[in-house]
mmCIF file of C-alpha atoms and ligand atoms in Angstrom:
data_model
loop_
_atom_site.group_PDB
_atom_site.id
_atom_site.type_symbol
_atom_site.label_atom_id
_atom_site.label_comp_id
_atom_site.label_asym_id
_atom_site.label_seq_id
_atom_site.Cartn_x
_atom_site.Cartn_y
_atom_site.Cartn_z
ATOM 1 C CA MET A 1 116.125 70.439 87.129
ATOM 2 C CA THR A 2 114.061 71.698 84.169
ATOM 3 C CA ASP A 3 115.272 74.621 82.024
ATOM 4 C CA PHE A 4 112.560 76.786 83.625
ATOM 5 C CA GLU A 5 113.739 75.921 87.142
ATOM 6 C CA LYS A 6 117.390 76.662 86.241
ATOM 7 C CA LYS A 7 116.458 80.005 84.674
ATOM 8 C CA LEU A 8 114.270 81.003 87.621
ATOM 9 C CA ILE A 9 116.947 80.291 90.223
ATOM 10 C CA LEU A 10 119.606 81.992 88.089
ATOM 11 C CA VAL A 11 117.543 85.177 87.740
ATOM 12 C CA ALA A 12 116.713 85.275 91.468
ATOM 13 C CA ASN A 13 120.360 84.689 92.426
ATOM 14 C CA GLN A 14 121.799 87.314 90.096
ATOM 15 C CA ASN A 15 119.892 90.071 91.903
ATOM 16 C CA GLU A 16 120.968 91.200 95.348
ATOM 17 C CA ALA A 17 117.393 91.851 96.522
ATOM 18 C CA THR A 18 116.293 88.284 95.731
ATOM 19 C CA GLU A 19 119.507 86.292 96.064
ATOM 20 C CA HIS A 20 119.063 82.824 97.660
ATOM 21 C CA LEU A 21 115.333 83.355 98.179
ATOM 22 C CA ILE A 22 114.252 80.605 95.756
ATOM 23 C CA LYS A 23 115.372 77.144 96.829
ATOM 24 C CA GLU A 24 115.650 74.222 94.394
ATOM 25 C CA ASP A 25 112.817 72.391 96.194
ATOM 26 C CA ASP A 26 110.374 75.258 95.619
ATOM 27 C CA ALA A 27 111.126 75.743 91.912
ATOM 28 C CA PRO A 28 108.742 72.992 90.616
ATOM 29 C CA LYS A 29 105.734 74.663 92.289
ATOM 30 C CA LEU A 30 106.730 78.033 90.838
ATOM 31 C CA GLU A 31 107.002 76.441 87.383
ATOM 32 C CA GLN A 32 103.538 74.916 87.842
ATOM 33 C CA LEU A 33 102.220 78.343 88.903
ATOM 34 C CA CYS A 34 103.684 80.012 85.797
ATOM 35 C CA ALA A 35 102.329 77.381 83.390
ATOM 36 C CA HIS A 36 98.878 77.431 84.985
ATOM 37 C CA MET A 37 98.686 81.237 85.004
ATOM 38 C CA LEU A 38 99.735 81.575 81.364
ATOM 39 C CA GLU A 39 97.115 78.994 80.379
ATOM 40 C CA VAL A 40 94.291 80.584 82.402
ATOM 41 C CA ASN A 41 95.362 84.046 81.220
ATOM 42 C CA LYS A 42 94.431 83.123 77.633
ATOM 43 C CA THR A 43 90.773 83.428 78.644
ATOM 44 C CA LEU A 44 90.686 85.293 81.976
ATOM 45 C CA ASN A 45 92.934 88.332 81.308
ATOM 46 C CA LEU A 46 94.724 88.324 84.667
ATOM 47 C CA THR A 47 97.957 89.972 83.535
ATOM 48 C CA ALA A 48 99.424 91.778 80.538
ATOM 49 C CA ILE A 49 102.551 89.624 80.862
ATOM 50 C CA ARG A 50 102.099 86.661 78.560
ATOM 51 C CA ASP A 51 105.549 85.077 78.259
ATOM 52 C CA GLU A 52 107.550 82.833 80.586
ATOM 53 C CA ASP A 53 110.578 85.158 80.868
ATOM 54 C CA GLY A 54 108.278 88.057 81.756
ATOM 55 C CA VAL A 55 106.510 86.020 84.445
ATOM 56 C CA ILE A 56 109.858 84.927 85.935
ATOM 57 C CA LEU A 57 111.288 88.446 86.261
ATOM 58 C CA LYS A 58 108.253 90.717 86.583
ATOM 59 C CA HIS A 59 105.979 88.524 88.684
ATOM 60 C CA ILE A 60 107.841 85.740 90.512
ATOM 61 C CA VAL A 61 111.265 87.256 91.223
ATOM 62 C CA ASP A 62 109.782 90.720 91.754
ATOM 63 C CA SER A 63 107.353 89.272 94.319
ATOM 64 C CA CYS A 64 110.242 87.611 96.198
ATOM 65 C CA ALA A 65 111.728 90.967 97.182
ATOM 66 C CA CYS A 66 109.222 91.417 100.042
ATOM 67 C CA LEU A 67 110.121 88.104 101.712
ATOM 68 C CA PRO A 68 113.068 89.325 103.841
ATOM 69 C CA PHE A 69 110.764 91.899 105.474
ATOM 70 C CA ILE A 70 108.234 89.288 106.634
ATOM 71 C CA GLU A 71 108.965 87.845 110.070
ATOM 72 C CA LYS A 72 108.899 84.120 110.783
ATOM 73 C CA GLY A 73 105.384 82.792 111.442
ATOM 74 C CA ALA A 74 103.742 86.093 110.445
ATOM 75 C CA LYS A 75 100.084 86.541 109.602
ATOM 76 C CA VAL A 76 100.188 88.357 106.249
ATOM 77 C CA CYS A 77 97.532 90.084 104.155
ATOM 78 C CA ASP A 78 98.158 91.018 100.492
ATOM 79 C CA ILE A 79 95.858 93.835 99.375
ATOM 80 C CA GLY A 80 95.017 93.966 95.644
ATOM 81 C CA CYS A 81 96.470 90.512 94.985
ATOM 82 C CA GLY A 82 95.204 90.546 91.366
ATOM 83 C CA GLY A 83 96.558 87.466 89.579
ATOM 84 C CA GLY A 84 98.234 86.258 92.797
ATOM 85 C CA PHE A 85 101.362 88.381 93.215
ATOM 86 C CA PRO A 86 102.873 88.405 95.721
ATOM 87 C CA THR A 87 100.219 86.223 97.516
ATOM 88 C CA LEU A 88 101.047 82.920 95.812
ATOM 89 C CA VAL A 89 104.819 83.466 95.829
ATOM 90 C CA ILE A 90 104.697 84.185 99.575
ATOM 91 C CA GLY A 91 102.548 81.063 100.038
ATOM 92 C CA ILE A 92 105.012 78.864 98.129
ATOM 93 C CA LEU A 93 108.277 80.254 99.487
ATOM 94 C CA ARG A 94 107.226 80.928 103.079
ATOM 95 C CA ARG A 95 105.451 77.848 104.434
ATOM 96 C CA ASP A 96 105.950 79.320 107.930
ATOM 97 C CA VAL A 97 103.512 82.204 107.291
ATOM 98 C CA SER A 98 99.797 82.402 106.468
ATOM 99 C CA VAL A 99 98.747 84.797 103.729
ATOM 100 C CA LEU A 100 95.319 86.202 102.903
ATOM 101 C CA GLY A 101 95.029 87.463 99.307
ATOM 102 C CA VAL A 102 92.417 90.215 98.942
ATOM 103 C CA ASP A 103 90.968 91.744 95.806
ATOM 104 C CA SER A 104 87.769 93.592 94.988
ATOM 105 C CA VAL A 105 87.468 91.719 91.669
ATOM 106 C CA THR A 106 85.714 88.357 92.095
ATOM 107 C CA LYS A 107 87.245 86.522 89.123
ATOM 108 C CA LYS A 108 90.754 87.362 90.367
ATOM 109 C CA VAL A 109 90.306 86.068 93.929
ATOM 110 C CA ASN A 110 88.499 82.986 92.629
ATOM 111 C CA TYR A 111 91.502 82.286 90.400
ATOM 112 C CA VAL A 112 93.984 82.850 93.254
ATOM 113 C CA GLY A 113 91.973 80.594 95.604
ATOM 114 C CA SER A 114 91.670 77.764 93.086
ATOM 115 C CA THR A 115 95.354 78.046 92.161
ATOM 116 C CA ALA A 116 96.340 77.844 95.835
ATOM 117 C CA SER A 117 94.289 74.612 96.099
ATOM 118 C CA LEU A 118 95.831 73.228 92.902
ATOM 119 C CA LEU A 119 99.318 73.879 94.307
ATOM 120 C CA GLY A 120 98.403 72.424 97.718
ATOM 121 C CA LEU A 121 99.009 75.712 99.538
ATOM 122 C CA ASP A 122 97.064 75.355 102.789
ATOM 123 C CA ASN A 123 98.705 78.538 104.114
ATOM 124 C CA VAL A 124 96.927 80.692 101.469
ATOM 125 C CA SER A 125 93.340 81.918 101.726
ATOM 126 C CA VAL A 126 91.467 84.577 99.770
ATOM 127 C CA SER A 127 88.816 87.202 100.317
ATOM 128 C CA ASN A 128 86.742 89.043 97.749
ATOM 129 C CA ALA A 129 86.594 92.373 99.550
ATOM 130 C CA ARG A 130 87.587 96.016 99.489
ATOM 131 C CA ALA A 131 90.513 96.869 101.745
ATOM 132 C CA GLU A 132 88.808 99.966 103.172
ATOM 133 C CA GLU A 133 85.813 97.851 104.279
ATOM 134 C CA MET A 134 88.083 95.235 105.884
ATOM 135 C CA GLY A 135 89.833 98.026 107.771
ATOM 136 C CA GLN A 136 86.555 98.965 109.479
ATOM 137 C CA ASN A 137 85.759 95.341 110.381
ATOM 138 C CA SER A 138 86.751 94.906 114.024
ATOM 139 C CA SER A 139 87.810 91.281 113.572
ATOM 140 C CA LEU A 140 90.279 92.199 110.807
ATOM 141 C CA ARG A 141 91.394 95.688 111.794
ATOM 142 C CA GLU A 142 94.921 95.768 113.292
ATOM 143 C CA SER A 143 95.108 91.968 113.074
ATOM 144 C CA PHE A 144 97.978 91.352 110.611
ATOM 145 C CA ASP A 145 101.723 91.289 111.299
ATOM 146 C CA ALA A 146 102.454 92.422 107.754
ATOM 147 C CA VAL A 147 100.360 93.817 104.901
ATOM 148 C CA THR A 148 101.708 93.934 101.350
ATOM 149 C CA ALA A 149 100.445 95.861 98.322
ATOM 150 C CA ARG A 150 102.185 95.568 94.954
ATOM 151 C CA ALA A 151 101.217 97.960 92.139
ATOM 152 C CA VAL A 152 97.934 98.981 93.780
ATOM 153 C CA GLY A 153 98.176 102.795 93.782
ATOM 154 C CA ARG A 154 99.892 105.903 95.080
ATOM 155 C CA LEU A 155 101.478 105.686 98.511
ATOM 156 C CA ASN A 156 99.068 108.064 100.306
ATOM 157 C CA LEU A 157 96.101 106.095 98.997
ATOM 158 C CA ILE A 158 97.407 102.587 99.694
ATOM 159 C CA THR A 159 98.596 103.617 103.153
ATOM 160 C CA GLU A 160 95.003 104.468 104.069
ATOM 161 C CA LEU A 161 93.853 101.109 102.645
ATOM 162 C CA CYS A 162 96.551 98.983 104.270
ATOM 163 C CA LEU A 163 97.896 100.510 107.489
ATOM 164 C CA PRO A 164 94.595 100.159 109.460
ATOM 165 C CA LEU A 165 94.889 96.373 108.974
ATOM 166 C CA VAL A 166 98.397 96.213 110.489
ATOM 167 C CA LYS A 167 98.906 95.423 114.199
ATOM 168 C CA VAL A 168 100.868 97.954 116.235
ATOM 169 C CA GLY A 169 104.449 96.707 115.928
ATOM 170 C CA GLY A 170 103.800 95.188 112.488
ATOM 171 C CA CYS A 171 104.570 96.672 109.084
ATOM 172 C CA PHE A 172 103.095 97.695 105.754
ATOM 173 C CA LEU A 173 105.266 96.815 102.746
ATOM 174 C CA ALA A 174 104.481 99.040 99.745
ATOM 175 C CA MET A 175 105.996 97.505 96.607
ATOM 176 C CA LYS A 176 106.450 100.225 94.013
ATOM 177 C CA SER A 177 107.800 100.330 90.495
ATOM 178 C CA LEU A 178 108.708 103.981 90.126
ATOM 179 C CA SER A 179 110.930 106.357 92.044
ATOM 180 C CA THR A 180 109.009 107.259 95.189
ATOM 181 C CA ASP A 181 110.599 110.506 96.415
ATOM 182 C CA GLU A 182 107.638 112.618 95.340
ATOM 183 C CA GLU A 183 105.132 109.997 96.514
ATOM 184 C CA LEU A 184 106.832 109.758 99.895
ATOM 185 C CA LYS A 185 106.622 113.509 100.351
ATOM 186 C CA GLU A 186 102.953 113.457 99.324
ATOM 187 C CA ALA A 187 102.234 110.566 101.760
ATOM 188 C CA GLU A 188 104.138 111.933 104.794
ATOM 189 C CA ARG A 189 101.024 113.348 106.448
ATOM 190 C CA ALA A 190 98.894 110.251 105.751
ATOM 191 C CA ILE A 191 101.528 107.920 107.191
ATOM 192 C CA GLU A 192 101.760 109.923 110.421
ATOM 193 C CA LEU A 193 98.009 110.380 110.760
ATOM 194 C CA LEU A 194 97.362 106.657 110.284
ATOM 195 C CA GLY A 195 99.879 105.611 112.963
ATOM 196 C CA GLY A 196 102.855 104.783 110.777
ATOM 197 C CA CYS A 197 106.489 105.703 110.513
ATOM 198 C CA VAL A 198 108.751 105.113 107.503
ATOM 199 C CA GLU A 199 111.321 102.589 108.663
ATOM 200 C CA GLN A 200 113.136 101.948 105.398
ATOM 201 C CA VAL A 201 113.014 102.850 101.718
ATOM 202 C CA LYS A 202 114.822 100.175 99.777
ATOM 203 C CA SER A 203 115.478 100.868 96.103
ATOM 204 C CA TYR A 204 117.010 98.170 93.944
ATOM 205 C CA THR A 205 117.200 96.898 90.391
ATOM 206 C CA LEU A 206 116.050 93.544 89.102
ATOM 207 C CA THR A 207 117.451 92.118 85.907
ATOM 208 C CA ASP A 208 117.368 88.891 83.935
ATOM 209 C CA GLY A 209 120.253 90.002 81.742
ATOM 210 C CA SER A 210 118.076 91.398 78.968
ATOM 211 C CA GLU A 211 115.670 93.612 80.890
ATOM 212 C CA THR A 212 116.257 95.788 83.969
ATOM 213 C CA LEU A 213 113.552 97.045 86.322
ATOM 214 C CA GLU A 214 113.804 99.802 88.935
ATOM 215 C CA ARG A 215 111.957 98.905 92.121
ATOM 216 C CA THR A 216 111.357 100.311 95.611
ATOM 217 C CA ILE A 217 109.910 98.781 98.760
ATOM 218 C CA VAL A 218 108.723 101.278 101.349
ATOM 219 C CA VAL A 219 108.626 99.674 104.803
ATOM 220 C CA ILE A 220 106.144 101.496 107.048
ATOM 221 C CA LYS A 221 106.162 100.439 110.674
ATOM 222 C CA LYS A 222 102.917 100.713 112.650
ATOM 223 C CA VAL A 223 103.869 102.650 115.763
ATOM 224 C CA LYS A 224 100.441 103.570 117.153
ATOM 225 C CA PRO A 225 96.793 102.614 116.565
ATOM 226 C CA THR A 226 95.004 104.110 113.561
ATOM 227 C CA PRO A 227 92.278 106.636 114.544
ATOM 228 C CA LYS A 228 88.770 105.086 114.276
ATOM 229 C CA MET A 229 87.665 107.305 111.367
ATOM 230 C CA TYR A 230 90.218 105.682 109.011
ATOM 231 C CA PRO A 231 90.020 104.101 106.540
ATOM 232 C CA ARG A 232 87.253 106.266 105.097
ATOM 233 C CA ASN A 233 84.914 104.903 102.436
ATOM 234 C CA ASN A 234 85.980 104.470 98.828
ATOM 235 C CA SER A 235 84.434 107.680 97.493
ATOM 236 C CA GLN A 236 85.909 109.848 100.292
ATOM 237 C CA ILE A 237 89.363 108.332 99.713
ATOM 238 C CA ALA A 238 89.112 108.935 95.971
ATOM 239 C CA LYS A 239 87.676 112.492 96.305
ATOM 240 C CA LYS A 240 90.010 113.689 99.034
ATOM 241 C CA PRO A 241 93.153 111.586 99.396
ATOM 242 C CA LEU A 242 95.037 112.188 102.637
HETATM 243 N N1 SAM B 1 99.230 92.907 93.172
HETATM 244 C C1 SAM B 1 98.992 92.376 91.832
HETATM 245 C C2 SAM B 1 100.260 92.424 91.025
HETATM 246 O O1 SAM B 1 101.197 93.104 91.439
HETATM 247 O O2 SAM B 1 100.317 91.781 89.951
HETATM 248 C C3 SAM B 1 97.850 93.116 91.128
HETATM 249 C C4 SAM B 1 98.089 94.561 90.855
HETATM 250 S S1 SAM B 1 96.732 95.287 90.010
HETATM 251 C C5 SAM B 1 97.512 96.542 89.093
HETATM 252 C C6 SAM B 1 95.875 96.145 91.320
HETATM 253 C C7 SAM B 1 94.800 95.272 91.968
HETATM 254 O O3 SAM B 1 94.327 95.935 93.138
HETATM 255 C C8 SAM B 1 93.596 95.028 91.069
HETATM 256 O O4 SAM B 1 93.384 93.638 90.950
HETATM 257 C C9 SAM B 1 92.438 95.723 91.809
HETATM 258 O O5 SAM B 1 91.228 95.030 91.647
HETATM 259 C C10 SAM B 1 92.934 95.696 93.243
HETATM 260 N N2 SAM B 1 92.382 96.761 94.113
HETATM 261 C C11 SAM B 1 92.439 98.103 93.887
HETATM 262 N N3 SAM B 1 91.848 98.776 94.914
HETATM 263 C C12 SAM B 1 91.435 97.844 95.803
HETATM 264 C C13 SAM B 1 90.752 97.929 97.070
HETATM 265 N N4 SAM B 1 90.392 99.103 97.586
HETATM 266 N N5 SAM B 1 90.495 96.779 97.744
HETATM 267 C C14 SAM B 1 90.840 95.577 97.204
HETATM 268 N N6 SAM B 1 91.470 95.447 95.993
HETATM 269 C C15 SAM B 1 91.770 96.552 95.308
#
């Protein structure tokens, strides 16, 4: 194993939320992903994280934390995939699922799509779209078993973007960095209105020994169909969040 691979597995295994999620066989692809992203990032500005240790903890291991909530064989959509997190980590570590990475910024989805091809990930596809437009497209609406969104916005806002895409019985996984008590309170009405129910709020820390991050995943189960009028368009969502 390379030093990178050893460090990556060590960091994942020293955190309860990500323990045993990275297998030795998957580590070379994750190393390739990190090297490629840092290289491309010199010109494309995909992420503010520009060092290997930062990518290991803040992108790769952090992205792993959603994996236990994704059922075997699931059809997953990652809204606001940015530089490919968690899309590409899901694609590498969960060959049993398909994942669609979505972002409104063309250069980001083009990068994620070409990186998926470079890594041979035939379970990853991308779409240059806005989530609220996808949610009103009848072929995509309520068609995913799980929808993820990491660092995309406040809970009430991202619930309107993501929950309409989730099948009844599926779940929306909101990956948040800050304490979410206030956000949860603020989003209570939106979650109910959109057909969801908070199933679990999992708070945990992630550390590599020198840095510690506080993280929360809010698991919102889709219990009934979303009313037709949601999601609203971008300007209505921004002007009058639910
Ligand atoms: N998920 C990635 C991560 O954790 O590294 C990127 C997070 S970045 C802070 C938020 C991303 O969400 C941006 O790339 C932005 O373009 C995208 N985004 C925001 N609103 C969106 C929308 N309505 N539809 C699609 N993408 C959106």
